[in-house]
XYZ file of C-alpha atoms in Angstrom:
567
model
C -166.416 -70.216 -67.811
C -165.960 -69.502 -64.098
C -162.634 -70.914 -62.939
C -162.523 -72.731 -59.604
C -159.662 -75.159 -60.167
C -157.628 -73.877 -63.158
C -155.462 -77.019 -63.286
C -158.378 -79.486 -63.483
C -160.444 -77.277 -65.770
C -157.367 -76.780 -67.989
C -157.032 -80.583 -68.336
C -160.726 -80.807 -69.293
C -160.218 -78.186 -72.019
C -157.049 -79.961 -73.175
C -158.978 -83.232 -73.432
C -161.505 -81.383 -75.651
C -158.606 -80.130 -77.859
C -159.181 -76.494 -76.838
C -155.464 -75.747 -76.588
C -155.709 -71.961 -76.444
C -158.082 -71.777 -73.483
C -156.219 -74.604 -71.715
C -152.971 -72.667 -72.178
C -154.564 -69.590 -70.573
C -155.604 -71.593 -67.486
C -152.176 -73.222 -67.062
C -150.542 -69.773 -67.311
C -152.954 -68.641 -64.602
C -151.708 -71.424 -62.355
C -148.058 -70.547 -63.035
C -148.622 -66.834 -62.313
C -150.531 -67.486 -59.074
C -148.284 -66.318 -56.161
C -149.980 -68.826 -53.836
C -149.705 -71.899 -56.069
C -148.537 -75.189 -54.549
C -145.199 -76.574 -55.734
C -146.716 -79.787 -57.107
C -149.408 -77.910 -59.025
C -146.793 -75.517 -60.432
C -144.738 -78.457 -61.697
C -147.783 -80.067 -63.327
C -148.941 -76.804 -64.961
C -145.486 -76.255 -66.512
C -145.474 -79.816 -67.861
C -148.902 -79.435 -69.474
C -147.997 -76.003 -70.851
C -144.848 -77.430 -72.435
C -146.955 -80.223 -73.976
C -149.308 -77.651 -75.529
C -146.481 -75.552 -76.953
C -144.686 -78.613 -78.295
C -147.915 -79.671 -80.033
C -148.394 -76.157 -81.443
C -144.813 -76.247 -82.749
C -145.483 -79.642 -84.389
C -142.805 -81.482 -82.431
C -145.149 -83.633 -80.358
C -148.419 -85.508 -80.732
C -150.730 -85.308 -77.664
C -152.745 -88.201 -76.237
C -156.000 -86.374 -75.466
C -157.583 -89.477 -73.872
C -154.806 -89.425 -71.274
C -155.681 -85.834 -70.308
C -159.337 -86.831 -70.039
C -158.443 -89.597 -67.571
C -156.196 -87.212 -65.599
C -158.992 -84.639 -65.273
C -161.319 -87.285 -63.833
C -158.703 -88.501 -61.347
C -157.988 -85.018 -59.988
C -159.985 -84.270 -56.840
C -159.758 -81.257 -54.549
C -157.733 -82.144 -51.449
C -157.934 -80.005 -48.293
C -155.228 -81.897 -46.412
C -152.999 -78.824 -46.553
C -155.642 -76.873 -44.619
C -155.947 -79.559 -41.944
C -152.173 -79.770 -41.593
C -151.970 -75.982 -41.248
C -154.416 -76.114 -38.329
C -152.328 -78.840 -36.680
C -149.106 -76.883 -37.287
C -150.521 -73.799 -35.585
C -151.907 -75.867 -32.696
C -148.492 -77.438 -32.004
C -146.547 -74.220 -32.582
C -144.806 -72.312 -29.793
C -147.323 -69.450 -30.033
C -149.054 -68.903 -26.693
C -150.667 -65.463 -26.608
C -153.464 -64.286 -28.870
C -151.072 -61.937 -30.671
C -148.585 -64.743 -31.276
C -151.322 -67.048 -32.617
C -152.525 -64.278 -34.944
C -149.019 -63.846 -36.293
C -148.531 -67.597 -36.744
C -151.817 -68.025 -38.645
C -151.100 -65.029 -40.874
C -147.660 -66.463 -41.607
C -148.988 -69.869 -42.654
C -152.287 -68.952 -44.353
C -150.683 -67.918 -47.711
C -149.683 -71.574 -48.181
C -153.370 -72.574 -48.519
C -154.918 -69.517 -50.193
C -154.646 -71.186 -53.585
C -156.471 -74.240 -52.237
C -159.181 -72.123 -50.592
C -159.899 -70.264 -53.810
C -160.610 -73.577 -55.533
C -163.532 -74.265 -53.166
C -166.953 -73.516 -54.559
C -169.142 -71.671 -52.044
C -172.653 -71.428 -53.447
C -174.383 -69.959 -50.362
C -174.090 -69.438 -46.586
C -175.094 -73.048 -45.856
C -172.264 -74.357 -48.038
C -169.834 -72.126 -46.158
C -171.077 -73.368 -42.782
C -170.717 -76.982 -43.885
C -167.169 -76.244 -45.050
C -166.292 -74.763 -41.658
C -167.731 -77.828 -39.940
C -165.584 -80.005 -42.175
C -162.506 -77.923 -41.327
C -163.226 -78.257 -37.617
C -163.826 -82.012 -37.714
C -160.921 -82.919 -40.009
C -158.571 -80.395 -38.371
C -159.235 -81.937 -34.964
C -158.535 -85.397 -36.404
C -155.223 -84.126 -37.811
C -154.276 -82.806 -34.356
C -155.186 -86.132 -32.737
C -153.210 -88.103 -35.299
C -150.154 -85.988 -34.665
C -150.707 -86.307 -30.924
C -150.775 -90.097 -31.200
C -147.469 -89.914 -33.077
C -146.032 -87.850 -30.221
C -147.093 -90.533 -27.748
C -145.358 -93.162 -29.845
C -142.174 -91.063 -29.795
C -142.322 -90.701 -26.018
C -143.199 -86.985 -25.948
C -145.086 -85.506 -23.011
C -148.308 -84.167 -24.610
C -151.135 -86.551 -23.765
C -154.452 -85.037 -24.898
C -155.934 -82.211 -26.917
C -156.428 -78.936 -25.076
C -160.004 -78.050 -26.157
C -159.616 -74.343 -25.442
C -156.370 -73.977 -27.364
C -158.020 -75.767 -30.284
C -161.052 -73.450 -30.134
C -158.731 -70.424 -30.134
C -156.743 -71.679 -33.132
C -159.844 -72.640 -35.107
C -161.826 -69.424 -34.559
C -158.801 -67.303 -35.473
C -158.222 -69.343 -38.625
C -161.872 -68.942 -39.642
C -161.655 -65.193 -39.036
C -158.678 -64.995 -41.430
C -160.030 -67.173 -44.256
C -163.647 -65.970 -44.227
C -162.883 -62.783 -46.246
C -161.048 -64.922 -48.847
C -164.010 -67.278 -49.251
C -166.449 -64.349 -49.335
C -164.472 -62.675 -52.094
C -164.587 -65.847 -54.232
C -168.291 -66.255 -53.511
C -169.049 -62.718 -54.675
C -166.969 -63.322 -57.822
C -169.154 -66.368 -58.530
C -172.351 -64.310 -58.093
C -171.015 -61.597 -60.430
C -170.167 -64.238 -63.024
C -173.716 -65.636 -62.768
C -175.136 -62.147 -63.395
C -172.920 -61.759 -66.473
C -173.554 -65.181 -68.015
C -176.970 -66.127 -66.511
C -175.456 -69.534 -65.565
C -177.526 -69.894 -62.409
C -176.926 -73.661 -62.600
C -173.548 -72.945 -60.896
C -175.492 -72.656 -57.627
C -176.079 -76.441 -57.839
C -179.815 -76.304 -57.170
C -182.058 -78.249 -59.580
C -184.959 -75.887 -58.835
C -182.977 -72.915 -60.162
C -182.855 -73.324 -63.931
C -183.322 -69.799 -65.328
C -182.061 -66.445 -64.069
C -185.398 -64.625 -63.683
C -185.614 -60.871 -62.897
C -186.435 -61.739 -59.283
C -183.417 -64.039 -58.976
C -181.254 -61.420 -60.599
C -182.446 -58.805 -58.072
C -181.682 -61.165 -55.156
C -178.142 -61.791 -56.413
C -177.532 -58.094 -57.073
C -178.802 -57.182 -53.592
C -176.577 -59.886 -52.048
C -173.512 -58.507 -53.865
C -174.418 -55.008 -52.704
C -174.542 -56.123 -49.036
C -171.192 -57.935 -49.507
C -172.400 -61.080 -47.844
C -173.162 -64.685 -48.655
C -176.237 -65.664 -50.613
C -179.197 -67.036 -48.646
C -180.769 -69.654 -50.893
C -184.127 -69.476 -49.079
C -184.693 -66.001 -50.557
C -185.277 -67.553 -53.990
C -188.405 -69.293 -52.696
C -190.003 -66.352 -50.883
C -192.034 -63.435 -52.146
C -190.069 -60.296 -52.937
C -192.109 -58.320 -50.427
C -191.008 -60.697 -47.658
C -187.292 -60.328 -48.281
C -186.959 -56.700 -49.378
C -186.542 -55.404 -45.829
C -183.889 -58.072 -45.115
C -181.474 -56.345 -47.488
C -182.041 -52.920 -45.899
C -181.755 -54.049 -42.258
C -178.634 -52.868 -40.438
C -179.118 -55.017 -37.345
C -180.349 -58.532 -36.710
C -178.947 -60.117 -39.879
C -176.501 -63.007 -39.999
C -173.769 -60.651 -41.198
C -174.485 -58.247 -38.332
C -174.227 -60.963 -35.672
C -170.942 -62.276 -37.060
C -169.469 -58.769 -37.054
C -170.669 -58.270 -33.473
C -169.102 -61.599 -32.477
C -165.689 -60.522 -33.746
C -166.017 -57.124 -32.039
C -166.743 -58.860 -28.744
C -163.790 -61.199 -29.258
C -161.455 -58.253 -29.818
C -162.534 -56.716 -26.496
C -162.167 -60.026 -24.660
C -158.699 -60.583 -26.101
C -157.579 -57.048 -25.222
C -158.614 -57.751 -21.642
C -156.734 -61.067 -21.603
C -159.753 -63.355 -21.133
C -159.115 -67.093 -21.209
C -160.733 -68.941 -24.123
C -163.045 -70.636 -21.615
C -164.632 -67.299 -20.742
C -164.674 -66.104 -24.353
C -166.658 -69.162 -25.434
C -168.998 -68.724 -22.465
C -169.824 -65.067 -23.113
C -169.996 -65.249 -26.916
C -173.177 -67.279 -26.904
C -175.099 -65.396 -24.204
C -177.825 -63.452 -26.002
C -178.321 -61.044 -23.091
C -174.748 -59.756 -23.483
C -175.385 -56.781 -25.746
C -172.312 -55.471 -27.570
C -173.139 -51.866 -26.675
C -173.236 -52.876 -23.007
C -169.902 -54.660 -23.325
C -168.355 -51.665 -25.080
C -169.745 -49.315 -22.416
C -168.282 -51.203 -19.458
C -165.014 -51.705 -21.381
C -164.641 -47.944 -21.886
C -165.642 -47.382 -18.263
C -162.906 -49.782 -17.100
C -160.347 -48.035 -19.322
C -161.305 -44.697 -17.768
C -160.263 -46.191 -14.413
C -156.998 -47.562 -15.909
C -158.327 -51.119 -15.642
C -159.230 -53.940 -18.003
C -162.364 -56.036 -17.774
C -162.406 -59.289 -15.833
C -164.980 -62.098 -16.290
C -166.790 -61.004 -13.122
C -167.466 -57.559 -14.636
C -169.090 -59.145 -17.689
C -171.183 -61.526 -15.565
C -172.471 -58.616 -13.495
C -173.283 -56.672 -16.682
C -175.858 -59.366 -17.485
C -177.688 -58.276 -14.329
C -177.290 -54.584 -15.015
C -174.699 -52.115 -16.252
C -174.605 -50.286 -12.934
C -173.690 -53.454 -11.065
C -170.752 -53.993 -13.411
C -169.664 -50.347 -13.076
C -169.827 -50.533 -9.271
C -167.644 -53.635 -9.349
C -165.146 -51.884 -11.639
C -165.069 -48.896 -9.269
C -164.359 -51.227 -6.373
C -161.512 -52.857 -8.282
C -160.169 -49.392 -9.025
C -160.077 -48.529 -5.316
C -163.366 -46.666 -5.117
C -165.650 -48.667 -2.817
C -169.309 -47.870 -2.323
C -171.712 -47.680 0.633
C -170.850 -49.622 3.803
C -167.586 -50.853 2.296
C -166.507 -47.280 1.689
C -167.278 -46.386 5.312
C -165.300 -49.392 6.549
C -162.384 -48.434 4.305
C -162.355 -44.921 5.797
C -162.394 -46.380 9.320
C -159.355 -48.521 8.518
C -157.453 -45.566 7.063
C -158.191 -43.540 10.202
C -156.770 -46.407 12.298
C -153.497 -46.183 10.359
C -153.969 -48.753 7.607
C -152.342 -47.985 4.272
C -154.710 -47.062 1.468
C -154.043 -50.311 -0.411
C -154.509 -52.555 2.622
C -157.651 -50.726 3.697
C -159.082 -51.165 0.212
C -158.234 -54.879 0.048
C -159.785 -55.606 3.449
C -162.922 -53.501 2.932
C -163.499 -55.046 -0.486
C -163.184 -58.670 0.653
C -164.483 -58.699 4.228
C -168.116 -59.391 5.041
C -169.930 -56.569 6.776
C -170.706 -58.748 9.817
C -166.974 -59.357 10.379
C -165.773 -55.756 10.132
C -165.723 -55.212 13.892
C -163.597 -58.339 14.433
C -160.862 -57.015 12.151
C -160.846 -53.572 13.805
C -160.863 -55.025 17.324
C -158.024 -57.456 16.521
C -155.902 -54.654 15.082
C -156.510 -52.375 18.074
C -155.820 -55.199 20.506
C -152.519 -56.049 18.766
C -151.364 -52.430 19.110
C -152.501 -52.368 22.737
C -150.515 -55.526 23.504
C -147.411 -53.936 21.974
C -147.987 -50.882 24.226
C -148.628 -52.949 27.382
C -145.650 -55.275 26.763
C -143.232 -52.537 25.654
C -140.864 -53.435 28.515
C -140.438 -56.961 27.037
C -140.620 -56.613 23.242
C -139.311 -53.036 23.017
C -141.488 -52.519 19.918
C -143.503 -49.235 19.787
C -147.140 -49.870 18.789
C -146.878 -47.418 15.891
C -143.659 -48.890 14.509
C -143.976 -48.827 10.718
C -142.672 -52.378 10.267
C -144.889 -53.773 13.037
C -148.003 -52.010 11.775
C -147.407 -53.285 8.256
C -147.021 -56.846 9.528
C -150.318 -56.654 11.437
C -152.082 -55.117 8.446
C -150.813 -57.895 6.188
C -152.206 -60.437 8.642
C -155.589 -58.655 8.493
C -155.526 -58.718 4.679
C -154.611 -62.403 4.623
C -156.951 -63.744 7.298
C -159.768 -61.137 7.510
C -162.301 -62.263 10.150
C -160.036 -65.046 11.486
C -157.100 -62.704 12.122
C -157.687 -62.791 15.915
C -157.283 -66.578 15.947
C -153.994 -66.362 14.060
C -152.584 -63.449 16.067
C -153.510 -64.533 19.585
C -154.552 -68.201 19.639
C -151.810 -69.406 17.298
C -149.009 -67.150 18.544
C -148.489 -65.102 15.382
C -148.456 -61.774 17.260
C -145.622 -62.962 19.528
C -143.558 -63.965 16.487
C -144.170 -60.650 14.738
C -143.163 -58.625 17.801
C -139.986 -60.690 18.258
C -139.134 -60.314 14.571
C -139.574 -56.529 14.686
C -137.435 -56.294 17.835
C -134.452 -58.093 16.275
C -133.039 -54.844 14.863
C -132.807 -53.356 18.385
C -131.141 -56.546 19.714
C -128.631 -56.443 16.855
C -127.664 -52.845 17.608
C -127.193 -53.690 21.291
C -125.031 -56.741 20.530
C -122.841 -54.620 18.246
C -122.571 -52.005 20.987
C -121.473 -54.621 23.562
C -119.268 -56.950 21.494
C -118.377 -54.878 18.438
C -119.413 -55.138 14.747
C -117.605 -58.473 14.263
C -120.169 -60.221 16.486
C -122.586 -60.550 13.556
C -120.058 -62.705 11.702
C -119.846 -65.325 14.463
C -121.149 -68.744 13.526
C -123.180 -68.753 16.775
C -124.729 -65.330 16.133
C -128.183 -66.844 15.557
C -128.061 -68.023 19.200
C -127.195 -64.520 20.391
C -129.906 -62.610 18.522
C -132.741 -63.613 20.883
C -134.728 -61.661 23.422
C -133.510 -63.858 26.308
C -129.837 -63.204 25.506
C -130.662 -59.496 25.252
C -132.033 -59.407 28.795
C -129.162 -61.499 30.159
C -126.868 -58.745 28.898
C -129.169 -56.133 30.476
C -128.755 -57.928 33.798
C -124.971 -57.762 33.511
C -125.189 -54.123 32.449
C -127.050 -53.025 35.595
C -126.179 -55.637 38.196
C -122.629 -56.828 37.468
C -119.300 -55.147 36.897
C -118.917 -56.245 33.287
C -120.295 -58.303 30.400
C -119.490 -62.008 30.000
C -117.883 -63.324 26.823
C -120.126 -64.632 24.047
C -119.478 -68.266 24.926
C -120.104 -67.650 28.640
C -123.340 -65.820 27.895
C -124.676 -68.617 25.701
C -123.844 -71.252 28.332
C -126.098 -69.585 30.947
C -129.410 -71.418 30.736
C -132.761 -70.001 31.803
C -132.731 -72.302 34.828
C -129.292 -71.053 35.929
C -130.256 -67.453 35.221
C -133.298 -67.582 37.547
C -131.393 -67.476 40.900
C -129.015 -64.862 39.466
C -132.008 -62.650 38.716
C -133.494 -63.062 42.165
C -130.170 -62.255 43.864
C -129.649 -59.265 41.585
C -133.200 -58.047 42.309
C -132.797 -58.285 46.081
C -129.393 -56.587 45.979
C -130.844 -53.785 43.818
C -133.724 -53.179 46.260
C -131.375 -53.256 49.270
C -128.892 -50.883 47.662
C -131.614 -48.385 46.720
C -133.661 -48.977 49.892
C -136.784 -49.873 47.944
C -139.825 -51.823 49.049
C -142.104 -53.409 46.480
C -145.770 -53.228 47.587
C -147.358 -56.651 48.223
C -150.311 -55.680 46.054
C -147.998 -55.083 43.098
C -146.294 -58.427 43.647
C -149.654 -60.255 43.684
C -150.898 -58.485 40.554
C -147.723 -59.238 38.596
C -147.754 -62.846 39.736
C -151.333 -63.350 38.517
C -150.964 -61.381 35.298
C -150.316 -63.345 32.090
C -149.531 -61.728 28.785
C -151.895 -62.258 25.849
C -148.909 -63.375 23.803
C -147.890 -65.864 26.540
C -144.203 -64.968 26.402
C -143.701 -66.118 30.021
C -142.034 -69.503 30.502
C -141.842 -71.753 33.627
C -138.668 -69.932 34.752
C -140.295 -66.489 34.685
C -140.633 -64.930 38.152
C -142.185 -61.792 39.607
C -138.681 -60.483 40.225
C -137.865 -60.773 36.518
C -141.083 -58.964 35.534
C -140.228 -56.089 37.855
C -136.608 -55.938 36.680
C -137.722 -55.839 33.037
C -139.714 -52.691 33.833
C -136.819 -51.238 35.799
C -134.389 -51.803 32.919
C -136.759 -50.250 30.383
C -137.178 -47.098 32.473
C -133.480 -46.906 33.295
C -132.581 -47.204 29.593
C -134.679 -44.072 29.073
C -132.976 -42.147 31.875
C -135.498 -42.710 34.694
C -134.189 -43.231 38.218
C -135.949 -45.989 40.149
C -137.299 -44.589 43.427
C -139.835 -45.573 46.061
C -142.105 -42.803 44.859
C -142.070 -44.306 41.374
C -143.119 -47.665 42.805
C -145.932 -46.058 44.786
C -147.299 -44.258 41.685
C -148.355 -47.572 40.113
C -146.086 -47.254 37.083
C -145.057 -50.911 37.499
C -148.609 -52.311 37.581
C -149.777 -54.639 34.766
C -151.212 -52.596 31.910
C -149.556 -49.353 33.044
C -148.701 -47.095 30.097
C -144.917 -46.735 30.293
C -144.812 -44.841 27.002
C -147.219 -42.252 28.360
C -145.174 -41.943 31.536
C -141.996 -41.392 29.498
C -143.919 -39.120 27.111
C -142.612 -41.063 24.131
C -144.324 -41.051 20.751
C -145.995 -44.315 19.711
C -143.666 -44.556 16.710
C -140.449 -43.541 18.489
C -137.841 -46.284 18.723
C -136.904 -47.585 22.159
C -133.394 -47.005 23.446
C -131.000 -49.898 23.745
């Protein structure tokens, strides 16, 4: 007799007064490492009854055992509760879910071995039952959570799919092992009726060959083979590809790759059921990605459906190796001074038609820094400034010009980069303790910096911090004009009218000028910059055109683009 449920079958034998065989089955239950506590208690009770009867100390009511055997039905509630337990566990990653399922599965192995799997269709129906009833168990527990005021509101379909497919992957070998044991028992006893098909009454040589071949392939029985000619099904047992077993093995191989690459369950479910996604193709692009120290992303797999080379090109691009026009654009950016990473990010994301806009905006930003060096005191090749501009290019791509020039971002970046120079100058004038003043944030501005420059070159000493802050732009305007005129008179200088007109009409791209800005201030700003770098202001210097808008003061001073300005 093939044993599915030793406890129930033991009761049936006990009802038939077959004490010895019943005792063997109850001992089997007791010795099972995966037995449930309730079943263990019952088996010990029945075993004690048998031994008491054999010792002559007790009379058994065999009708009672007959009724008990009829009442006993196989319950899979433990399986459904296990699925719910794993779903509501703290496990989040695939590895954690694997560990949680492996930890809890031994509690239901005994129950799983009691299930009779006669063929592949019976197994599929069982899995459908597990999925349906397991989902109901999760929903019941979720409704209980709502009643207790807990936050979870609805079932996460992708978490459920992950839990269920992993559970099926673990229990399938257990069910297969029991199924093959059943087929071996049928071969030994010729009890083909155990397959529960009324058309199969006698184990014929053909049927025997089908069962033997199924056992040899280590897979589930396909009942349809019994009703086909031997010539039709012979090649099915010798096929290595295209069988149901093959496709299930391929599915799990694909899943392992997806999980290694950290795919979300949404993408796993999407790609598993696409016939065009060949496993060899998936394995090829996975190995290719690993060779570039990368893992696959969903986009790589989608492109593989259109061709392996497309997927490989995309992987190369993600690895920093662009192709074609993008590669040329990346090289152009590197030549301009972009870092390798920033050049790669921009070239990979930007559309070809917008490449020139990014390059022109970057060049123009550096040119503005060069032209307005007398105001911002930021060299165009300053590392911090360049990095800020590059980050803007990465962030905004083709719209970077709008953000830099139309929305005033370039002005803010130049002022931010120049704060370190202003800080050093304030420390030089007022001492290190100036940075600890509660009003320091009002001192560390470009306007306060140039007020101090005015006092440095046009007055006998510096004002105190409070006096400096109290001087408004409106009050500073006449002071500048007086200081300018005195400076020209003292040095016997004459500013050409043409230069005055050009400076008056010229407006910076960053629009740093305010209503109080005068031509005199613009000229003094240039004077102060040159004087800070040791240049004496003479009439010859004025006549050379060094003060004209757009004149390259850095070139005149022969300073490097990356060299810091003097304070």
